[in-house]
XYZ file of C-alpha atoms in Angstrom:
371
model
C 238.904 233.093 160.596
C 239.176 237.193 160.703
C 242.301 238.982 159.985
C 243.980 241.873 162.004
C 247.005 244.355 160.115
C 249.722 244.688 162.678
C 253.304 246.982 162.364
C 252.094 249.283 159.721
C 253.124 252.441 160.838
C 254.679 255.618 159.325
C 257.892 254.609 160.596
C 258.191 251.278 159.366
C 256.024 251.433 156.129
C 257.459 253.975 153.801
C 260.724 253.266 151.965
C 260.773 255.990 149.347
C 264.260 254.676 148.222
C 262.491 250.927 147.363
C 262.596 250.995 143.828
C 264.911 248.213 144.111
C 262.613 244.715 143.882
C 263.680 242.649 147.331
C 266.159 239.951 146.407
C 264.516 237.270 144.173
C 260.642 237.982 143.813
C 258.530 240.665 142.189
C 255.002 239.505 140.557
C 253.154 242.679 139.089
C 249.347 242.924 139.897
C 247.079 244.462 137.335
C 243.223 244.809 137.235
C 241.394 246.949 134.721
C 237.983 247.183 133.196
C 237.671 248.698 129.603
C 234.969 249.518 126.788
C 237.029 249.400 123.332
C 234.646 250.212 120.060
C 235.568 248.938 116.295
C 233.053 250.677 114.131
C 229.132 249.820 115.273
C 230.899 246.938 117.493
C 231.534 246.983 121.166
C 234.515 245.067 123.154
C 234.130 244.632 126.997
C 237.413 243.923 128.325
C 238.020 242.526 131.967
C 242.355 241.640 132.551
C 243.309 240.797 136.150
C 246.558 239.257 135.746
C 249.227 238.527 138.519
C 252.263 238.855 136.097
C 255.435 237.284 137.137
C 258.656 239.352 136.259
C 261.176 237.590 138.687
C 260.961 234.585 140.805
C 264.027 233.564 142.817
C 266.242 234.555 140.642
C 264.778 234.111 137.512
C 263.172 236.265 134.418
C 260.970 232.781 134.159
C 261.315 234.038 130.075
C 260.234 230.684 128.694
C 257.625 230.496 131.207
C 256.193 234.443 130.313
C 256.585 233.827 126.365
C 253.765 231.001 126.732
C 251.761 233.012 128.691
C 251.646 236.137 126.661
C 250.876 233.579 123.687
C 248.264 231.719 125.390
C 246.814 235.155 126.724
C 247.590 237.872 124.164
C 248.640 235.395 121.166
C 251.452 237.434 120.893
C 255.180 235.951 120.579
C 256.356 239.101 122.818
C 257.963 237.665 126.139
C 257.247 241.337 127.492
C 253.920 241.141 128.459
C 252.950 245.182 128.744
C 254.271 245.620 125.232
C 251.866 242.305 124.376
C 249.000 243.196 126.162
C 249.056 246.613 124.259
C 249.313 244.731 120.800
C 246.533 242.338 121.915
C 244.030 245.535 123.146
C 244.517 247.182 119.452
C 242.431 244.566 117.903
C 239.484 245.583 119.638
C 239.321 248.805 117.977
C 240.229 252.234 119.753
C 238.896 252.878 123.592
C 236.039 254.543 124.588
C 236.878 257.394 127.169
C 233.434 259.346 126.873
C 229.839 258.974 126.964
C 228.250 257.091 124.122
C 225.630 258.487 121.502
C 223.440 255.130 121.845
C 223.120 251.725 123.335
C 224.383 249.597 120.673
C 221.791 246.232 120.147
C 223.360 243.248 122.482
C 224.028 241.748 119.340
C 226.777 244.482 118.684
C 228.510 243.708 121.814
C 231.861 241.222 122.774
C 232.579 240.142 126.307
C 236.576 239.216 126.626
C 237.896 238.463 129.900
C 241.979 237.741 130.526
C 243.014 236.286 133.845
C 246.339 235.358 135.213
C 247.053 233.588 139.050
C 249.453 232.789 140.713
C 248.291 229.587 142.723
C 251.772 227.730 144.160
C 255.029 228.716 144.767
C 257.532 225.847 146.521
C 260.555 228.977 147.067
C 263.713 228.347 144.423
C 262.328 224.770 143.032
C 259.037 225.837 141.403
C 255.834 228.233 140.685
C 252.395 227.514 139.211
C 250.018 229.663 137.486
C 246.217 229.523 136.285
C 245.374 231.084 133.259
C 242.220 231.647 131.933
C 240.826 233.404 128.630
C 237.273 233.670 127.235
C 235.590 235.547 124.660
C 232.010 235.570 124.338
C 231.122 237.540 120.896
C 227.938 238.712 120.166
C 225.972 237.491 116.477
C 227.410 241.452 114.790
C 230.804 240.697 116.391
C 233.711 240.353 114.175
C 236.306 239.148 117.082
C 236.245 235.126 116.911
C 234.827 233.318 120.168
C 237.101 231.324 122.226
C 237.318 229.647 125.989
C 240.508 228.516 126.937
C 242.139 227.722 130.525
C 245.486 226.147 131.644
C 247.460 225.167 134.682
C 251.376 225.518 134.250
C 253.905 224.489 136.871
C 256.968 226.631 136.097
C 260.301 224.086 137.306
C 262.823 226.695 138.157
C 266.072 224.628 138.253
C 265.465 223.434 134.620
C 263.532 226.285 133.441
C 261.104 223.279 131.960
C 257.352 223.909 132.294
C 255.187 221.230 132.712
C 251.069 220.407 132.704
C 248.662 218.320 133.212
C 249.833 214.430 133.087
C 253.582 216.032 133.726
C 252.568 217.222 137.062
C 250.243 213.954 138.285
C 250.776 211.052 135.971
C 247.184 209.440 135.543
C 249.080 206.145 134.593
C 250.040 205.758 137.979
C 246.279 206.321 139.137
C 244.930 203.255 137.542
C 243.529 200.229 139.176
C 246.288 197.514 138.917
C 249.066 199.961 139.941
C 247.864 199.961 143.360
C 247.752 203.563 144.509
C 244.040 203.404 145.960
C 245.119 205.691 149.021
C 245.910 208.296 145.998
C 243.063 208.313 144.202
C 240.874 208.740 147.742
C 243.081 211.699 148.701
C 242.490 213.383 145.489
C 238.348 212.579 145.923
C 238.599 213.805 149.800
C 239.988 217.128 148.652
C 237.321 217.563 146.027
C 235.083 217.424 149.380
C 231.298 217.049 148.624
C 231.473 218.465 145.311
C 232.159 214.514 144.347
C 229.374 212.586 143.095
C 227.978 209.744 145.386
C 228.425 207.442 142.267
C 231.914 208.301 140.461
C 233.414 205.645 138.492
C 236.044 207.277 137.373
C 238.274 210.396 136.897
C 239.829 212.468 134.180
C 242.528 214.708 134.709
C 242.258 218.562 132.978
C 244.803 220.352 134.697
C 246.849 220.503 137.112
C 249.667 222.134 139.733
C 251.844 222.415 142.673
C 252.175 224.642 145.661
C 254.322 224.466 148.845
C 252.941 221.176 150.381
C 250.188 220.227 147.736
C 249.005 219.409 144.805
C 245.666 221.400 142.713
C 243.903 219.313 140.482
C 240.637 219.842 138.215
C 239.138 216.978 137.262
C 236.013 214.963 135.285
C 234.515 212.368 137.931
C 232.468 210.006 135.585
C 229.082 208.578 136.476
C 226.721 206.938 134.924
C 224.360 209.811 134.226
C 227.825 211.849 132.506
C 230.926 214.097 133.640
C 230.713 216.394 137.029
C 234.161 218.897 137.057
C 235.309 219.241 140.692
C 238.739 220.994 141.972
C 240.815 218.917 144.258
C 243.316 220.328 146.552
C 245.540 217.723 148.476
C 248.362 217.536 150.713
C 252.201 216.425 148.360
C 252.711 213.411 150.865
C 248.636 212.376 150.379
C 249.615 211.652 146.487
C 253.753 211.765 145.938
C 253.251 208.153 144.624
C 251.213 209.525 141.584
C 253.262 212.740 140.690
C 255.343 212.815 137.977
C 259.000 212.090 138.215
C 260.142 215.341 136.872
C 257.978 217.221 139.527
C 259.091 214.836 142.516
C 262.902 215.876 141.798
C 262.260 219.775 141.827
C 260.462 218.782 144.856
C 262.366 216.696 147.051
C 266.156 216.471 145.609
C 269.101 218.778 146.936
C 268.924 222.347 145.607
C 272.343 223.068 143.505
C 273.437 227.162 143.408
C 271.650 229.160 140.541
C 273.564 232.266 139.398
C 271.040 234.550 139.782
C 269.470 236.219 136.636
C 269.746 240.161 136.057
C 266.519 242.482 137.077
C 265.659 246.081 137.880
C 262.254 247.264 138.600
C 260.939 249.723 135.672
C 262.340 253.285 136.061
C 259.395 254.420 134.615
C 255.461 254.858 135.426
C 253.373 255.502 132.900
C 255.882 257.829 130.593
C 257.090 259.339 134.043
C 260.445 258.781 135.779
C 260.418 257.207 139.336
C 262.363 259.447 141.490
C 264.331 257.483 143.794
C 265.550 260.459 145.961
C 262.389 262.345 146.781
C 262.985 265.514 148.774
C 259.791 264.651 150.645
C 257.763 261.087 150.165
C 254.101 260.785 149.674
C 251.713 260.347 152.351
C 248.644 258.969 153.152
C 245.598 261.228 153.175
C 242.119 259.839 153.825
C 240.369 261.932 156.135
C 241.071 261.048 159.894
C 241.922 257.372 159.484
C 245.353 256.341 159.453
C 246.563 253.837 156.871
C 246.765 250.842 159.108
C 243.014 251.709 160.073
C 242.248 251.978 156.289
C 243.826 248.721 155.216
C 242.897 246.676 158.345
C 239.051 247.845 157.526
C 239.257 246.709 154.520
C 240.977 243.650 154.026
C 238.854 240.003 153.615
C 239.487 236.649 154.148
C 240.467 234.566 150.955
C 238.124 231.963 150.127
C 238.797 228.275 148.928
C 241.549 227.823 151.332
C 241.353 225.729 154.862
C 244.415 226.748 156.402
C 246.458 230.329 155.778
C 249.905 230.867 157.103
C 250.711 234.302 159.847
C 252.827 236.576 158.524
C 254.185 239.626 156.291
C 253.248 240.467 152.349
C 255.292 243.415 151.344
C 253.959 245.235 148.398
C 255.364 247.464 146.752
C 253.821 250.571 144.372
C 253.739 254.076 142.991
C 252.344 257.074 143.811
C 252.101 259.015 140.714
C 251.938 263.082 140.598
C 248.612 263.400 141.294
C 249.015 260.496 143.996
C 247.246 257.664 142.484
C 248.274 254.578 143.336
C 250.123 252.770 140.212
C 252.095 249.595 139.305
C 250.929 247.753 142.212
C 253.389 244.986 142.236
C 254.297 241.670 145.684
C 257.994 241.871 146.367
C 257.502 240.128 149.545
C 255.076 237.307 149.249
C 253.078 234.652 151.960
C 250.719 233.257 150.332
C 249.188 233.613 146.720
C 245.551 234.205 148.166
C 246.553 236.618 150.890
C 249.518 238.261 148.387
C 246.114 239.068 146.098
C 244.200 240.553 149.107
C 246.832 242.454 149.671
C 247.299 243.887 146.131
C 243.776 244.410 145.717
C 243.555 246.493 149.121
C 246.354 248.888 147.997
C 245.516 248.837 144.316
C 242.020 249.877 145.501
C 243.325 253.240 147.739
C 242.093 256.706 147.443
C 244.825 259.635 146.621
C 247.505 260.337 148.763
C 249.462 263.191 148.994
C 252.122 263.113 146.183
C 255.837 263.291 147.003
C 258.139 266.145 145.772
C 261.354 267.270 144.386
C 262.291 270.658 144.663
C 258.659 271.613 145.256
C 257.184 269.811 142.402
C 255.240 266.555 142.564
C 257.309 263.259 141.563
C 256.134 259.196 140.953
C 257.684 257.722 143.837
C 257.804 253.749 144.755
C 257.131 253.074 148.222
C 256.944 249.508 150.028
C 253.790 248.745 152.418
C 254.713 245.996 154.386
C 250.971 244.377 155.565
C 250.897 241.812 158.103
C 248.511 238.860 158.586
C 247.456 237.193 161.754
C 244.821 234.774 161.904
C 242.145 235.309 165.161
Protein backbone atom coordinates (compact mmCIF):
# COMPACT_ATOMS: atom_id res chain seq x y z
CA UNK A 1 0.00 0.00 0.00
CA UNK A 2 1.61 3.68 -0.85
CA UNK A 3 0.53 6.75 0.85
CA UNK A 4 -0.42 10.20 -0.72
CA UNK A 5 -0.52 13.76 1.79
CA UNK A 6 -3.66 15.55 0.80
CA UNK A 7 -5.06 19.31 2.26
CA UNK A 8 -1.77 20.54 3.45
CA UNK A 9 -1.66 23.85 2.30
CA UNK A 10 -0.56 27.28 3.63
CA UNK A 11 -4.01 28.09 4.28
CA UNK A 12 -5.11 25.29 6.19
CA UNK A 13 -1.80 24.16 7.91
CA UNK A 14 -0.48 26.94 10.02
CA UNK A 15 -2.23 27.86 13.28
CA UNK A 16 0.32 30.09 14.96
CA UNK A 17 -2.23 30.63 17.84
CA UNK A 18 -2.21 26.46 18.56
CA UNK A 19 -0.43 26.37 21.62
CA UNK A 20 -3.53 25.14 23.07
CA UNK A 21 -3.33 20.96 22.94
CA UNK A 22 -6.82 19.90 20.94
CA UNK A 23 -9.37 18.76 23.48
CA UNK A 24 -8.25 15.50 25.20
CA UNK A 25 -4.92 14.15 23.53
CA UNK A 26 -1.33 15.32 23.34
CA UNK A 27 1.54 12.46 23.33
CA UNK A 28 5.08 14.19 23.03
CA UNK A 29 7.55 12.55 20.49
CA UNK A 30 11.21 12.59 21.28
CA UNK A 31 14.22 10.96 19.47
CA UNK A 32 17.82 11.75 20.30
CA UNK A 33 21.19 10.16 19.95
CA UNK A 34 23.96 11.11 22.55
CA UNK A 35 27.74 10.30 23.50
CA UNK A 36 27.97 11.04 27.45
CA UNK A 37 31.76 10.36 28.96
CA UNK A 38 32.45 9.51 32.89
CA UNK A 39 36.18 9.63 33.18
CA UNK A 40 38.05 6.99 30.54
CA UNK A 41 34.31 5.51 30.10
CA UNK A 42 31.98 6.07 27.24
CA UNK A 43 27.92 6.02 27.36
CA UNK A 44 26.02 5.67 23.99
CA UNK A 45 22.63 6.78 24.55
CA UNK A 46 19.68 6.08 22.03
CA UNK A 47 15.82 7.52 23.76
CA UNK A 48 12.90 7.47 21.31
CA UNK A 49 10.04 7.75 23.52
CA UNK A 50 6.34 8.61 22.56
CA UNK A 51 5.53 10.28 25.99
CA UNK A 52 1.98 10.56 26.94
CA UNK A 53 1.03 13.91 28.76
CA UNK A 54 -2.85 13.79 28.25
CA UNK A 55 -5.15 11.21 26.99
CA UNK A 56 -8.88 11.97 26.93
CA UNK A 57 -8.92 13.82 29.62
CA UNK A 58 -6.44 12.52 31.70
CA UNK A 59 -2.70 13.40 33.13
CA UNK A 60 -2.56 9.28 33.07
CA UNK A 61 -0.13 10.30 36.45
CA UNK A 62 -0.16 6.79 37.85
CA UNK A 63 0.36 5.46 34.51
CA UNK A 64 3.65 8.10 33.75
CA UNK A 65 5.12 7.54 37.44
CA UNK A 66 5.69 3.71 36.41
CA UNK A 67 7.06 4.56 33.36
CA UNK A 68 9.61 7.08 34.36
CA UNK A 69 10.53 4.32 37.10
CA UNK A 70 10.71 1.50 34.81
CA UNK A 71 12.64 3.82 32.25
CA UNK A 72 14.63 6.41 34.21
CA UNK A 73 14.28 4.63 37.81
CA UNK A 74 13.31 7.78 38.92
CA UNK A 75 10.09 8.35 41.27
CA UNK A 76 9.51 11.78 39.22
CA UNK A 77 5.98 11.54 37.45
CA UNK A 78 7.47 14.43 35.16
CA UNK A 79 9.30 12.65 32.81
CA UNK A 80 11.70 15.67 31.23
CA UNK A 81 12.75 16.51 34.77
CA UNK A 82 13.43 12.39 35.08
CA UNK A 83 15.00 11.83 32.01
CA UNK A 84 17.49 14.70 32.93
CA UNK A 85 18.23 13.01 36.41
CA UNK A 86 18.59 9.61 34.67
CA UNK A 87 21.22 11.19 31.75
CA UNK A 88 23.52 12.65 34.78
CA UNK A 89 24.65 9.26 35.69
CA UNK A 90 26.36 8.76 32.60
CA UNK A 91 28.80 11.36 33.24
CA UNK A 92 28.78 14.88 31.41
CA UNK A 93 28.06 14.99 27.36
CA UNK A 94 30.38 15.05 24.80
CA UNK A 95 29.74 18.08 22.37
CA UNK A 96 33.28 18.03 20.58
CA UNK A 97 35.68 15.91 18.89
CA UNK A 98 37.44 13.33 20.98
CA UNK A 99 41.33 13.08 21.69
CA UNK A 100 41.22 9.10 21.09
CA UNK A 101 39.13 6.08 20.40
CA UNK A 102 38.62 4.72 23.73
CA UNK A 103 39.24 0.49 23.69
CA UNK A 104 35.54 -1.17 23.08
CA UNK A 105 35.99 -2.31 26.41
CA UNK A 106 35.58 1.39 27.67
CA UNK A 107 32.35 1.77 25.98
CA UNK A 108 28.30 1.35 27.27
CA UNK A 109 25.46 0.98 24.82
CA UNK A 110 21.97 2.20 26.63
CA UNK A 111 18.99 2.39 24.61
CA UNK A 112 15.37 3.85 26.16
CA UNK A 113 12.25 3.30 24.12
CA UNK A 114 8.70 4.24 24.72
CA UNK A 115 5.40 3.28 22.16
CA UNK A 116 2.44 3.89 22.04
CA UNK A 117 0.79 0.66 20.46
CA UNK A 118 -3.32 0.88 21.28
CA UNK A 119 -5.55 3.39 22.08
CA UNK A 120 -9.58 2.27 22.38
CA UNK A 121 -10.63 6.52 22.65
CA UNK A 122 -11.85 7.40 26.54
CA UNK A 123 -11.76 3.54 27.85
CA UNK A 124 -8.04 2.72 27.46
CA UNK A 125 -4.26 3.15 26.05
CA UNK A 126 -1.32 0.72 25.85
CA UNK A 127 2.27 1.29 25.74
CA UNK A 128 5.59 -0.80 25.01
CA UNK A 129 8.47 -0.05 26.86
CA UNK A 130 11.70 -1.21 26.39
CA UNK A 131 15.21 -0.58 28.18
CA UNK A 132 18.63 -2.21 27.64
CA UNK A 133 22.03 -1.58 28.64
CA UNK A 134 24.81 -3.37 27.23
CA UNK A 135 28.13 -2.30 29.33
CA UNK A 136 31.35 -2.93 28.20
CA UNK A 137 34.12 -5.18 30.69
CA UNK A 138 35.75 -1.13 31.95
CA UNK A 139 32.11 0.01 32.35
CA UNK A 140 30.99 1.04 35.69
CA UNK A 141 27.05 1.46 34.68
CA UNK A 142 25.36 -2.05 35.67
CA UNK A 143 23.89 -4.14 32.61
CA UNK A 144 20.27 -4.61 32.35
CA UNK A 145 17.41 -5.73 29.60
CA UNK A 146 14.09 -5.06 30.53
CA UNK A 147 10.70 -4.72 28.40
CA UNK A 148 6.97 -4.35 29.37
CA UNK A 149 3.53 -4.03 27.91
CA UNK A 150 1.06 -1.79 30.04
CA UNK A 151 -2.59 -1.27 29.22
CA UNK A 152 -3.44 2.07 30.86
CA UNK A 153 -7.65 1.61 31.94
CA UNK A 154 -8.73 5.17 31.84
CA UNK A 155 -12.08 5.02 33.73
CA UNK A 156 -10.31 3.48 36.81
CA UNK A 157 -7.00 4.91 36.29
CA UNK A 158 -5.84 1.01 37.07
CA UNK A 159 -3.00 -0.30 34.88
CA UNK A 160 -2.86 -3.68 34.08
CA UNK A 161 -0.24 -6.45 32.33
CA UNK A 162 0.30 -9.43 31.21
CA UNK A 163 -2.26 -12.21 32.72
CA UNK A 164 -4.58 -8.91 33.59
CA UNK A 165 -5.02 -8.20 30.00
CA UNK A 166 -5.45 -12.12 28.57
CA UNK A 167 -5.97 -14.49 31.42
CA UNK A 168 -3.87 -17.71 30.45
CA UNK A 169 -6.26 -19.66 32.87
CA UNK A 170 -8.87 -19.32 30.51
CA UNK A 171 -6.48 -20.65 27.62
CA UNK A 172 -6.07 -24.07 29.02
CA UNK A 173 -7.27 -27.29 27.62
CA UNK A 174 -10.38 -28.27 29.73
CA UNK A 175 -11.81 -24.71 29.63
CA UNK A 176 -12.70 -25.11 26.14
CA UNK A 177 -11.57 -21.99 24.32
CA UNK A 178 -9.70 -23.91 21.37
CA UNK A 179 -11.02 -21.22 18.76
CA UNK A 180 -8.85 -18.74 21.16
CA UNK A 181 -5.85 -20.25 21.35
CA UNK A 182 -5.89 -20.78 17.20
CA UNK A 183 -6.64 -17.06 16.77
CA UNK A 184 -3.79 -16.09 18.88
CA UNK A 185 -1.37 -18.83 16.73
CA UNK A 186 -2.99 -17.43 13.27
CA UNK A 187 -1.90 -13.93 14.18
CA UNK A 188 1.59 -15.03 15.08
CA UNK A 189 1.43 -16.08 11.19
CA UNK A 190 4.40 -18.35 10.14
CA UNK A 191 6.62 -17.22 12.74
CA UNK A 192 4.82 -20.35 14.75
CA UNK A 193 6.61 -23.48 14.92
CA UNK A 194 5.15 -26.50 12.92
CA UNK A 195 5.39 -28.44 16.30
CA UNK A 196 4.17 -26.06 19.30
CA UNK A 197 2.89 -27.71 22.27
CA UNK A 198 2.30 -25.05 24.11
CA UNK A 199 2.34 -21.27 24.89
CA UNK A 200 3.55 -18.85 27.50
CA UNK A 201 2.34 -15.54 27.83
CA UNK A 202 5.18 -12.44 28.35
CA UNK A 203 3.26 -9.52 27.69
CA UNK A 204 0.60 -8.23 26.55
CA UNK A 205 -2.06 -5.26 25.28
CA UNK A 206 -5.03 -3.76 23.73
CA UNK A 207 -5.79 -1.50 20.85
CA UNK A 208 -9.07 -0.40 19.18
CA UNK A 209 -10.36 -3.85 17.93
CA UNK A 210 -7.43 -6.20 19.10
CA UNK A 211 -5.43 -7.66 21.23
CA UNK A 212 -1.02 -7.73 21.01
CA UNK A 213 0.46 -10.54 22.54
CA UNK A 214 4.24 -11.85 22.83
CA UNK A 215 4.52 -15.13 23.56
CA UNK A 216 6.89 -18.54 24.21
CA UNK A 217 5.44 -21.39 21.81
CA UNK A 218 7.06 -24.58 23.36
CA UNK A 219 8.41 -27.46 21.32
CA UNK A 220 10.18 -30.15 21.89
CA UNK A 221 13.56 -28.89 20.75
CA UNK A 222 12.86 -25.49 23.41
CA UNK A 223 11.04 -21.93 23.41
CA UNK A 224 10.50 -19.86 19.92
CA UNK A 225 9.11 -15.97 20.98
CA UNK A 226 6.56 -14.89 18.33
CA UNK A 227 4.21 -11.59 18.47
CA UNK A 228 0.58 -12.22 17.94
CA UNK A 229 -1.78 -9.62 16.85
CA UNK A 230 -5.57 -10.64 16.82
CA UNK A 231 -8.86 -9.27 16.28
CA UNK A 232 -10.94 -8.44 20.34
CA UNK A 233 -13.97 -10.64 19.09
CA UNK A 234 -11.23 -13.60 17.81
CA UNK A 235 -10.27 -13.96 21.75
CA UNK A 236 -12.94 -11.82 24.15
CA UNK A 237 -13.54 -15.27 25.82
CA UNK A 238 -9.87 -15.28 27.16
CA UNK A 239 -9.43 -11.52 28.19
CA UNK A 240 -9.52 -10.57 31.48
CA UNK A 241 -12.62 -9.35 33.15
CA UNK A 242 -11.28 -6.05 34.13
CA UNK A 243 -10.22 -5.36 30.44
CA UNK A 244 -13.66 -6.69 28.92
CA UNK A 245 -15.58 -3.93 31.10
CA UNK A 246 -13.36 -0.88 29.93
CA UNK A 247 -14.06 -2.46 26.71
CA UNK A 248 -17.53 -3.19 26.18
CA UNK A 249 -19.64 -1.57 29.25
CA UNK A 250 -21.41 1.97 29.00
CA UNK A 251 -18.98 4.89 29.28
CA UNK A 252 -20.05 7.11 32.53
CA UNK A 253 -18.93 11.19 32.24
CA UNK A 254 -15.25 11.86 33.42
CA UNK A 255 -14.64 15.43 34.63
CA UNK A 256 -11.96 16.16 32.61
CA UNK A 257 -8.44 16.64 34.20
CA UNK A 258 -6.55 20.15 33.98
CA UNK A 259 -3.68 20.60 31.08
CA UNK A 260 -1.83 23.32 29.21
CA UNK A 261 0.81 22.68 26.73
CA UNK A 262 4.39 23.98 28.09
CA UNK A 263 4.79 27.78 27.64
CA UNK A 264 8.19 27.21 27.25
CA UNK A 265 10.83 25.66 24.61
CA UNK A 266 13.95 25.03 25.64
CA UNK A 267 14.37 28.17 28.29
CA UNK A 268 12.40 30.27 25.59
CA UNK A 269 8.82 31.57 25.80
CA UNK A 270 6.29 30.39 23.09
CA UNK A 271 4.78 33.43 21.67
CA UNK A 272 1.27 32.84 21.06
CA UNK A 273 0.62 36.15 19.13
CA UNK A 274 3.36 36.24 16.53
CA UNK A 275 3.34 39.39 14.42
CA UNK A 276 4.30 37.15 11.51
CA UNK A 277 4.40 33.03 11.73
CA UNK A 278 7.18 30.91 10.50
CA UNK A 279 7.34 29.49 7.18
CA UNK A 280 8.53 26.81 5.35
CA UNK A 281 11.75 27.23 3.40
CA UNK A 282 13.32 24.33 1.51
CA UNK A 283 14.35 25.39 -1.74
CA UNK A 284 11.50 25.19 -4.44
CA UNK A 285 9.42 22.42 -2.89
CA UNK A 286 6.48 23.25 -1.02
CA UNK A 287 5.79 21.54 2.30
CA UNK A 288 3.13 19.18 1.13
CA UNK A 289 5.75 18.11 -1.65
CA UNK A 290 8.38 17.74 1.17
CA UNK A 291 6.30 15.66 3.53
CA UNK A 292 4.44 13.60 0.86
CA UNK A 293 8.18 12.64 -0.50
CA UNK A 294 9.07 11.59 2.41
CA UNK A 295 6.68 9.78 4.31
CA UNK A 296 6.77 5.55 4.45
CA UNK A 297 4.51 3.00 5.02
CA UNK A 298 4.50 1.51 8.66
CA UNK A 299 5.45 -1.96 8.83
CA UNK A 300 3.90 -4.88 10.97
CA UNK A 301 0.45 -3.75 10.31
CA UNK A 302 -2.17 -5.46 7.65
CA UNK A 303 -4.73 -2.96 7.56
CA UNK A 304 -4.26 1.12 8.28
CA UNK A 305 -7.21 3.39 8.65
CA UNK A 306 -7.64 6.91 5.94
CA UNK A 307 -7.46 9.86 7.57
CA UNK A 308 -5.91 13.05 9.46
CA UNK A 309 -2.82 13.08 12.21
CA UNK A 310 -2.45 16.60 13.39
CA UNK A 311 0.87 17.33 14.89
CA UNK A 312 1.71 19.87 16.48
CA UNK A 313 5.47 21.64 17.11
CA UNK A 314 7.83 24.55 17.49
CA UNK A 315 9.79 26.49 15.49
CA UNK A 316 12.44 27.87 17.60
CA UNK A 317 14.47 31.30 16.74
CA UNK A 318 16.67 29.95 14.51
CA UNK A 319 13.67 27.79 13.02
CA UNK A 320 14.44 24.37 14.09
CA UNK A 321 11.85 22.27 14.52
CA UNK A 322 11.30 21.46 18.45
CA UNK A 323 8.89 19.65 20.84
CA UNK A 324 7.40 17.64 18.21
CA UNK A 325 4.34 16.48 19.94
CA UNK A 326 0.40 14.27 18.14
CA UNK A 327 -2.55 16.33 19.25
CA UNK A 328 -4.62 14.76 16.68
CA UNK A 329 -3.99 11.09 16.40
CA UNK A 330 -5.14 7.95 13.72
CA UNK A 331 -3.22 5.47 14.30
CA UNK A 332 -0.09 4.81 16.60
CA UNK A 333 2.08 3.58 13.52
CA UNK A 334 1.05 6.32 11.14
CA UNK A 335 0.93 9.09 14.32
CA UNK A 336 4.95 7.95 14.50
CA UNK A 337 5.46 8.44 10.70
CA UNK A 338 4.12 11.44 11.05
CA UNK A 339 6.26 12.71 13.98
CA UNK A 340 9.27 11.37 12.57
CA UNK A 341 8.63 13.25 9.10
CA UNK A 342 8.26 16.66 10.86
CA UNK A 343 10.74 15.99 13.63
CA UNK A 344 13.14 15.20 10.74
CA UNK A 345 12.57 18.89 8.71
CA UNK A 346 15.20 21.25 7.64
CA UNK A 347 14.97 25.10 8.99
CA UNK A 348 12.24 27.17 8.27
CA UNK A 349 11.99 30.63 8.37
CA UNK A 350 11.47 31.73 12.05
CA UNK A 351 8.43 33.79 13.05
CA UNK A 352 8.69 37.34 14.57
CA UNK A 353 7.58 39.84 17.03
CA UNK A 354 8.30 43.25 16.50
CA UNK A 355 11.07 42.29 14.07
CA UNK A 356 12.79 39.84 16.21
CA UNK A 357 12.64 36.06 15.86
CA UNK A 358 10.15 34.19 18.41
CA UNK A 359 9.47 30.06 19.26
CA UNK A 360 6.19 29.73 17.84
CA UNK A 361 3.82 26.41 17.97
CA UNK A 362 2.22 25.68 14.83
CA UNK A 363 -0.20 22.61 13.97
CA UNK A 364 0.52 20.51 10.61
CA UNK A 365 -2.42 18.71 9.96
CA UNK A 366 -1.04 15.50 7.54
CA UNK A 367 -3.46 13.39 5.89
CA UNK A 368 -3.32 9.68 4.99
CA UNK A 369 -4.95 7.89 2.15
CA UNK A 370 -4.21 4.49 1.30
CA UNK A 371 -3.70 3.80 -2.86
Amino acid sequence: MNWRVIGVALAAWLMATAAQATAGYNVCYHKTHLLYRMGDAMNVIDVDVEWPEYVDGSTLKPLQERLTRFLFRSQDSDWRSAYAAWLRQFGEPVTGPLEKIPDDDAFCYVSCRLQVMGRIPDRLLSVNAQYTCTPGKRSAVKGDTLSTMLTYILPTGRIVEGEDVLDTRLLQPERGNEAAVEALLRGAGDAVPSQTIGLQLEAACMGDGWVMADMLCLTPDGVEPVRTVVSYDAVRHVVAREVRRAVDRKLEERVPDPFESPSMCEGDTICRKADTTPSFAFGSMTLGQYVSDRLRMPGGWTQLPDGQVVVSMVIDRKGEVKDVRVVGPLHPALDREAARVVRLMPRWKPGTQNGQPVCVRCRLPISFKGT
